[in-house]
JSON list of C-alpha atoms in Angstrom, two decimals:
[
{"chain": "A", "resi": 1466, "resn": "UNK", "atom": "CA", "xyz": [28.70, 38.09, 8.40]},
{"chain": "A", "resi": 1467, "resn": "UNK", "atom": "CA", "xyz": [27.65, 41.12, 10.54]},
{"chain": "A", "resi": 1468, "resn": "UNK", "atom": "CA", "xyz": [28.53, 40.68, 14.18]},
{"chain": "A", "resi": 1469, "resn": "UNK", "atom": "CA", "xyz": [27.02, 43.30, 16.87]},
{"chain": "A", "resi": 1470, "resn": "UNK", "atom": "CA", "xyz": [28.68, 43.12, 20.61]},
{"chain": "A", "resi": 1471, "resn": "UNK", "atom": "CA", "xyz": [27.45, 44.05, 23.36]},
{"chain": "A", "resi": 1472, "resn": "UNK", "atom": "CA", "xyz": [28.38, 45.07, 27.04]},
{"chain": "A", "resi": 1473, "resn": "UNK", "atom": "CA", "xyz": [31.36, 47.69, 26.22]},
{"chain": "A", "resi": 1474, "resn": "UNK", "atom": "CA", "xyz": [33.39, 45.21, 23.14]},
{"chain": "A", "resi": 1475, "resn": "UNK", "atom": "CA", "xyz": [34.69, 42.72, 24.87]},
{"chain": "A", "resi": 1476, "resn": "UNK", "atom": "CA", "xyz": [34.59, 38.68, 23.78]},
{"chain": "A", "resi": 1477, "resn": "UNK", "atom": "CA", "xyz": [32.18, 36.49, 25.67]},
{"chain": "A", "resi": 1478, "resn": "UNK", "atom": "CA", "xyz": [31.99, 33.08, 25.11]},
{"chain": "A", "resi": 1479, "resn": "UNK", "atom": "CA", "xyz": [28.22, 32.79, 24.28]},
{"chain": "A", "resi": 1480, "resn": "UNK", "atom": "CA", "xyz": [26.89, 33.99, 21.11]},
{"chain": "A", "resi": 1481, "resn": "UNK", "atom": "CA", "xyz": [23.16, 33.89, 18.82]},
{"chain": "A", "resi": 1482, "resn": "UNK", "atom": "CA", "xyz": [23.59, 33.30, 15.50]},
{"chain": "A", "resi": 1483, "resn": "UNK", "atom": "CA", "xyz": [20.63, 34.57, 13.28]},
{"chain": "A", "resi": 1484, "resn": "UNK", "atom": "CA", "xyz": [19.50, 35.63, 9.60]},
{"chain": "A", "resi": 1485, "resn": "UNK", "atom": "CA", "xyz": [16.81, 37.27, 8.03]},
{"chain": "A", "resi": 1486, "resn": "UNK", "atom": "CA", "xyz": [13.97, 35.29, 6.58]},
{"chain": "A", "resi": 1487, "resn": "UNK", "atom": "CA", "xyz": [13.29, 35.13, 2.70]},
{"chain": "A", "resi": 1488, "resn": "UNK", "atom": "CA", "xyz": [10.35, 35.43, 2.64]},
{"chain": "A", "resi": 1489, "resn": "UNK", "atom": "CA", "xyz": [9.54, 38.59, 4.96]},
{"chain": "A", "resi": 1490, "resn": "UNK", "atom": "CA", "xyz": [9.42, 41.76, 3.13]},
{"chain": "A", "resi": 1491, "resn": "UNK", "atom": "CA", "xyz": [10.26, 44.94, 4.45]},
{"chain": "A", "resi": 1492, "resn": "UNK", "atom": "CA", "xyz": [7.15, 46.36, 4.73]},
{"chain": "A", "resi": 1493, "resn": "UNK", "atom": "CA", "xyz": [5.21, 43.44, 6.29]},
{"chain": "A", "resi": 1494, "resn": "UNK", "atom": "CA", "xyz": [4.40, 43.62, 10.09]},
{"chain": "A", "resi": 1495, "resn": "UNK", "atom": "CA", "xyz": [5.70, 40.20, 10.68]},
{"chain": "A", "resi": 1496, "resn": "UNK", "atom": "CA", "xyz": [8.86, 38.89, 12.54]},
{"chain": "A", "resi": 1497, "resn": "UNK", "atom": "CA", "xyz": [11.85, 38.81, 10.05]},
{"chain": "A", "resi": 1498, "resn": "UNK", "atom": "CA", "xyz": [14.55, 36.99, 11.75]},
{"chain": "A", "resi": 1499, "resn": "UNK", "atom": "CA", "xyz": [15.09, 33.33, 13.08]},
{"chain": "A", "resi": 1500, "resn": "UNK", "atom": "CA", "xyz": [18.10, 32.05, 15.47]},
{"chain": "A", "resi": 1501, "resn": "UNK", "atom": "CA", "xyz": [19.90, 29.45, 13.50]},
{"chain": "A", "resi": 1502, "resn": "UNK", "atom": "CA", "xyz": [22.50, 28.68, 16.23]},
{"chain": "A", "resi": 1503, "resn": "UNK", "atom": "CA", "xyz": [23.70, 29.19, 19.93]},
{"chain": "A", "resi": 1504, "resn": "UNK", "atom": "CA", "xyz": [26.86, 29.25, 21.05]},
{"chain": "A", "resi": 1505, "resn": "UNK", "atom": "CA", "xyz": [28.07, 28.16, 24.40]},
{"chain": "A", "resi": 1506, "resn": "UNK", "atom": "CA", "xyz": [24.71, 28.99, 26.29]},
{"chain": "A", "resi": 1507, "resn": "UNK", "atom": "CA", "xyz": [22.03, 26.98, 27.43]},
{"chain": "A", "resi": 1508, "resn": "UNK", "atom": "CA", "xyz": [19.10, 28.93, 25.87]},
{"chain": "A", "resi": 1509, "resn": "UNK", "atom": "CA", "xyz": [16.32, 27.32, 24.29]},
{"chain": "A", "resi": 1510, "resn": "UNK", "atom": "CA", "xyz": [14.01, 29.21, 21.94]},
{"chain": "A", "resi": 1511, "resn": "UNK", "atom": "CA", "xyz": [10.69, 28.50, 21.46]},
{"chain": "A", "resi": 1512, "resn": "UNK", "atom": "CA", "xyz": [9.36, 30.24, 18.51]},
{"chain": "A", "resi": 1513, "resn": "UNK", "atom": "CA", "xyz": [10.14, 29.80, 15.00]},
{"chain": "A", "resi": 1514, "resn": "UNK", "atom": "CA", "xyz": [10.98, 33.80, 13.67]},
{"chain": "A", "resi": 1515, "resn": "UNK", "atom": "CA", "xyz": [11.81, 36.80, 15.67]},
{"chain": "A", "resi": 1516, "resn": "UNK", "atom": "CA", "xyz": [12.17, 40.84, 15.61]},
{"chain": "A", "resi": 1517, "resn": "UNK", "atom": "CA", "xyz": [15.46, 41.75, 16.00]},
{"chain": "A", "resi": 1518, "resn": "UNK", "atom": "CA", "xyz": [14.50, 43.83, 18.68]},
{"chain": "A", "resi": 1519, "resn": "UNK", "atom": "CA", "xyz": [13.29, 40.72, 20.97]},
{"chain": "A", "resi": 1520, "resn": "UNK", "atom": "CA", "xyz": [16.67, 38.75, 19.97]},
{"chain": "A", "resi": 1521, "resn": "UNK", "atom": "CA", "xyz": [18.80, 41.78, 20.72]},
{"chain": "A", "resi": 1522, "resn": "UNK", "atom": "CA", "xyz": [17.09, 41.38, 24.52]},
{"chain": "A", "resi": 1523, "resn": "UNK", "atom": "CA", "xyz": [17.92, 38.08, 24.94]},
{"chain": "A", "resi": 1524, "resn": "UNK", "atom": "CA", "xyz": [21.39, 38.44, 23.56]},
{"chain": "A", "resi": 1525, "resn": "UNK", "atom": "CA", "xyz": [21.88, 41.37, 26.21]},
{"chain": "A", "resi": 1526, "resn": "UNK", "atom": "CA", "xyz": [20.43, 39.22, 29.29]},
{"chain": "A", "resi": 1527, "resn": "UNK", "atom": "CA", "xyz": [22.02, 36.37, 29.07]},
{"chain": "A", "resi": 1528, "resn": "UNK", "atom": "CA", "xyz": [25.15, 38.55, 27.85]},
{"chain": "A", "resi": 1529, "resn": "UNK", "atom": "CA", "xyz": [25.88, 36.95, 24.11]},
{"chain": "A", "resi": 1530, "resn": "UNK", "atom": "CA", "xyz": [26.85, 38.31, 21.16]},
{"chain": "A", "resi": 1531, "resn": "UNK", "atom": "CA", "xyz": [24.74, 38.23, 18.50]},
{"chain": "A", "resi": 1532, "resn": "UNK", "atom": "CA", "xyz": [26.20, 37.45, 15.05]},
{"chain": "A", "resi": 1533, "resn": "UNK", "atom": "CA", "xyz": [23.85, 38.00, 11.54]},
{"chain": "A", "resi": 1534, "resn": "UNK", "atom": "CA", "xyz": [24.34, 35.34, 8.70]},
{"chain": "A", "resi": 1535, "resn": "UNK", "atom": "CA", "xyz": [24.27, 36.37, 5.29]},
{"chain": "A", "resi": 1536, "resn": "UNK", "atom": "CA", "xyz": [21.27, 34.12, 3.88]},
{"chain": "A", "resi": 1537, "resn": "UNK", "atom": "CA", "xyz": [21.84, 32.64, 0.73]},
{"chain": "A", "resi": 1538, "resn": "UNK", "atom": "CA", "xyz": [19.84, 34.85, -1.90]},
{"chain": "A", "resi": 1539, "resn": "UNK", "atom": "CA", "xyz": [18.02, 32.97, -5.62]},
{"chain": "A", "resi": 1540, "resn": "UNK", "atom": "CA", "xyz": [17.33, 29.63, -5.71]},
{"chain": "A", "resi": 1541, "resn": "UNK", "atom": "CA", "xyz": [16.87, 26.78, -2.86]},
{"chain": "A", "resi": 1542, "resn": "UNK", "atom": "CA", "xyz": [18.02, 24.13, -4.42]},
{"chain": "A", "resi": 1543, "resn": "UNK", "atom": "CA", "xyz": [21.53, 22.62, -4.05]},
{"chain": "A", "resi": 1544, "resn": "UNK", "atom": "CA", "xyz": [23.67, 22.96, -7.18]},
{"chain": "A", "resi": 1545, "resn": "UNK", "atom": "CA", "xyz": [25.06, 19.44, -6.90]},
{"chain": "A", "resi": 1546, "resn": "UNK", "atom": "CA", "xyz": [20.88, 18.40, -7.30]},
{"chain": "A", "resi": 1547, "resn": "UNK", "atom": "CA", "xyz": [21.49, 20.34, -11.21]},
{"chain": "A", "resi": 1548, "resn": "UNK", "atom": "CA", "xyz": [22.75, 18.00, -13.32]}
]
């Protein structure tokens, strides 16, 4: 888990939590990143995947820190489904 602070390093209360879509390659000229969670701000988000760019601007304006999830890499499935 990544975590990027803003407004000189100090702790705020709210915070974005976000990852990077599977299924958006590097080179594509799509949005690769979707908020998974907020944190102690009322902020409601409309659309489904994001640049980083656009959620680094929200995180800055309503003064969050913004936090990157490791996605899960492989498979979907859940292991307890392998049996």
């Amino acid at each position: 888990m990544k975590r990027i602070t803003h407004q000189g390093g100090s702790m705020m209360a709210a915070k974005i939590y976000c990852r990077e879509r599977r299924k958006a390659g590097c080179e594509e000229k799509r949005p690769r990143y979707r908020v998974v969670a907020v944190s102690g701000a009322d902020l409601k988000v409309y659309a489904k995947h994001l640049r980083f760019d656009e959620i680094k601007k929200i995180a800055d304006e309503i003064g969050a820190e913004l936090v990157l999830l490791e996605g899960g890499k492989g498979d979907r499935r859940h292991r307890d489904d392998e049996a």
